[in-house]
Amino acid sequence: MNVTYHFKLEDKRSETFKVTDRPADLTGNLPSWTKLEHCQCSNCPLKPSESPRCPAAVEILPVVNAFQAEDAYQRVNVEVTDDRRSYSKGTTLEEALRSLLGLKMATSGCPVLSELKSMAVHHLPFASNDEFIMRSVSHYLLQQYLAKRNHQEPDWELKGLVERNQRLQLVNQALWQRIHSVCKGDSNLKALLNFFSMASSVSFSLESQLRKLEAKMKGDGAV
């Protein structure tokens, strides 16, 4: 996986971030909020003696540093390229960061967020809530089909999907707390809250979300 996000801000400043399937390897004097024990997730399986720094915090650190003082609602032009195609969109910094942070967190090496890594390989920039639900459910059902083919018990009721997103919510909340004290603007915070709300929709309102998708799929079939 090789994805590049290129931002052009209103003040003509540009920022570029590359995301691969390898976690960031940052060294040196990292800020205290990246320490594992700082607002550590309640479901974190890591120990400070083995992993002094939070993998997800280290991964998103360059993004937080670049945009911590920026207005979430300012317009930006973003180009996203991977090995297959490119995407471009004029949007708010909030939406662009939600897309980038979600990808970086999934590939950070965090044991909990790594459950999203296989989805990240087929990353869809700027995904809407409906697209997020569709991709999450479709990806999970494919995993269950493959489990059945390998003589394992599949979960057709999506109970595991809800449980997975409940685990992810705990991580998102802790990450929000981590960067709250360092963000002068509100871009990173709003992006994480937006990402958090999308994950919540799978846990708390999956049935209603599925009914909405069912209604759309019973439409006129236009694509």
C-alpha positions as MATLAB code, in Angstrom:
seq = 'MNVTYHFKLEDKRSETFKVTDRPADLTGNLPSWTKLEHCQCSNCPLKPSESPRCPAAVEILPVVNAFQAEDAYQRVNVEVTDDRRSYSKGTTLEEALRSLLGLKMATSGCPVLSELKSMAVHHLPFASNDEFIMRSVSHYLLQQYLAKRNHQEPDWELKGLVERNQRLQLVNQALWQRIHSVCKGDSNLKALLNFFSMASSVSFSLESQLRKLEAKMKGDGAV';
ca = [
       0.000    0.000    0.000;
       1.314    3.407   -0.975;
      -1.048    6.386   -0.557;
      -0.127   10.069   -0.724;
      -2.280   12.957    0.547;
      -1.341   16.391   -0.784;
      -3.033   19.407    0.861;
      -3.228   22.941   -0.528;
      -4.525   25.407    2.054;
      -6.136   28.819    1.658;
      -2.888   30.599    2.546;
      -1.137   28.730   -0.325;
       0.724   26.491    2.110;
       0.969   22.864    1.090;
       1.479   19.711    3.124;
       2.147   16.166    1.910;
       1.749   12.912    3.838;
       2.617    9.420    2.670;
       0.941    6.352    4.147;
       2.202    2.800    3.674;
       1.461   -0.501    5.359;
       4.505    0.018    7.584;
       4.053    1.947   10.852;
       5.926    5.220   11.319;
       9.390    4.984   12.827;
       9.775    8.360   14.501;
      12.601    8.886   16.964;
      14.002   11.747   18.967;
      12.278   14.042   21.434;
       8.620   13.123   20.909;
       5.925   15.039   22.839;
       4.639   13.624   26.114;
       1.142   12.981   24.726;
       2.576   10.188   22.559;
       3.653    8.187   25.633;
       1.643    4.991   26.002;
       0.577    5.818   29.557;
      -0.775    9.261   28.567;
      -4.562    8.774   28.330;
      -3.923    5.107   27.543;
      -6.919    3.313   26.045;
      -8.837    1.263   28.574;
      -8.659   -1.747   26.231;
      -5.008   -1.314   25.220;
      -3.127   -4.653   25.356;
       0.311   -2.991   25.238;
       2.636   -2.426   28.199;
       4.898    0.642   28.642;
       7.891   -1.616   29.191;
       7.384   -3.157   25.747;
       6.000   -0.149   23.856;
       6.865    3.188   25.520;
       4.929    5.133   22.871;
       1.385    4.747   21.608;
       1.698    3.508   17.987;
      -1.393    5.420   16.836;
      -0.262    8.652   18.499;
       3.176    8.418   16.883;
       1.576    7.752   13.494;
      -0.696   10.801   13.562;
       1.883   13.107   15.189;
       3.068   14.746   11.908;
      -0.552   15.513   10.950;
      -1.354   16.970   14.370;
       1.787   19.111   14.247;
       0.942   20.422   10.782;
      -2.684   21.333   11.447;
      -3.060   21.819   15.201;
      -3.655   25.579   14.867;
      -5.865   25.453   11.768;
      -9.583   26.161   11.411;
     -11.506   22.958   10.736;
     -13.897   24.648    8.308;
     -11.363   26.316    6.029;
     -11.468   25.141    2.428;
      -8.629   23.002    1.150;
      -7.827   21.259   -2.111;
      -6.691   17.704   -1.567;
      -5.242   15.226   -4.030;
      -4.962   11.598   -3.013;
      -2.924    9.204   -5.129;
      -2.187    5.519   -4.820;
      -0.675    2.916   -7.131;
      -3.927    2.527   -9.078;
      -5.632    5.917   -9.377;
      -5.930    9.456   -8.043;
      -8.700   11.398   -6.326;
      -9.083   15.133   -5.867;
     -11.588   17.192   -3.937;
     -12.164   20.720   -2.741;
     -13.502   20.278    0.772;
     -13.130   21.333    4.394;
      -9.962   20.550    6.284;
     -12.110   18.562    8.710;
     -13.315   16.079    6.079;
      -9.865   15.714    4.543;
      -8.257   15.042    7.922;
     -10.939   12.541    8.865;
     -10.023   10.574    5.770;
      -6.259   10.806    6.326;
      -6.316   10.155   10.076;
      -8.545    7.111    9.652;
      -6.065    5.612    7.189;
      -3.012    6.423    9.300;
      -4.561    4.998   12.470;
      -5.482    1.725   10.718;
      -1.877    1.258    9.560;
      -0.208    2.501   12.763;
       0.587   -0.877   14.292;
      -1.943   -0.391   17.117;
      -3.201   -3.906   18.002;
      -6.816   -2.740   18.197;
      -6.861   -0.463   15.149;
      -5.061   -3.134   13.110;
      -8.459   -4.813   12.743;
      -9.113   -2.136   10.102;
      -5.860   -2.669    8.215;
      -7.322   -5.023    5.614;
      -9.958   -2.384    4.826;
      -7.267    0.285    4.611;
      -5.594   -1.617    1.780;
      -8.659   -0.703   -0.301;
      -8.838    2.839    1.033;
     -11.656    5.097   -0.207;
     -10.829    8.776    0.441;
     -13.593   11.110    1.630;
     -16.040    8.244    2.256;
     -19.530    9.299    3.366;
     -21.293    7.684    6.311;
     -23.321    5.461    3.966;
     -20.166    4.386    2.170;
     -18.456    3.695    5.489;
     -21.341    1.452    6.574;
     -21.491   -0.310    3.207;
     -17.756   -0.967    3.163;
     -17.615   -2.065    6.801;
     -20.498   -4.507    6.472;
     -19.417   -5.846    3.068;
     -15.860   -6.365    4.239;
     -16.994   -8.113    7.415;
     -19.384  -10.415    5.532;
     -16.587  -11.373    3.129;
     -14.446  -12.271    6.136;
     -17.271  -14.502    7.407;
     -17.635  -16.195    4.020;
     -13.916  -16.922    3.945;
     -14.126  -18.212    7.525;
     -16.880  -20.630    6.478;
     -14.790  -21.817    3.537;
     -12.029  -22.592    6.026;
     -14.423  -24.616    8.198;
     -14.836  -21.923   10.846;
     -18.099  -20.694   12.320;
     -19.269  -17.584   10.431;
     -21.017  -14.645   12.098;
     -23.878  -13.761    9.755;
     -25.628  -11.709   12.467;
     -22.777   -9.139   12.492;
     -22.368   -9.361   16.252;
     -18.600   -9.350   15.887;
     -18.762   -6.210   13.743;
     -20.631   -4.327   16.453;
     -18.196   -5.569   19.106;
     -15.234   -4.556   16.961;
     -16.505   -1.022   16.540;
     -17.164   -0.748   20.261;
     -13.473   -1.530   20.791;
     -12.533    1.051   18.180;
     -14.649    3.699   19.901;
     -12.600    3.344   23.072;
      -9.430    3.958   21.060;
     -10.921    6.967   19.251;
     -12.005    8.519   22.541;
      -8.565    8.086   24.080;
      -6.842    9.558   21.018;
      -9.158   12.567   21.159;
      -8.151   13.100   24.788;
      -4.469   12.743   23.884;
      -4.404   15.599   21.394;
      -6.986   17.840   23.065;
      -4.363   19.731   25.035;
      -2.073   20.423   22.075;
      -4.534   21.611   19.418;
      -4.850   25.401   19.253;
      -7.340   25.168   16.415;
     -10.105   22.613   16.161;
      -9.312   20.718   12.941;
      -7.783   17.564   14.416;
     -10.342   17.393   17.197;
     -13.305   17.750   14.853;
     -11.837   15.203   12.447;
     -11.451   12.657   15.234;
     -14.943   13.370   16.542;
     -16.338   12.906   13.051;
     -14.450    9.641   12.658;
     -15.693    8.606   16.089;
     -19.324    9.310   15.137;
     -19.015    7.123   12.029;
     -17.694    4.227   14.086;
     -20.508    4.787   16.584;
     -23.107    4.419   13.837;
     -22.006    0.796   13.384;
     -22.242    0.024   17.089;
     -25.380    1.857   18.171;
     -27.546    2.095   15.083;
     -26.416   -0.674   12.767;
     -29.940   -2.003   12.282;
     -31.307    1.389   11.241;
     -28.291    1.946    8.983;
     -28.918   -1.416    7.312;
     -32.564   -0.542    6.781;
     -31.549    2.665    5.026;
     -29.200    0.711    2.766;
     -31.898   -1.893    2.124;
     -34.334    0.827    1.055;
     -31.769    2.262   -1.334;
     -30.977   -1.146   -2.784;
     -34.692   -1.687   -3.470;
     -34.743    1.483   -5.560;
     -34.637    1.729   -9.297;
     -31.200    0.124   -9.548;
     -29.517    3.223  -10.967;
     -25.735    3.338  -10.617;
];
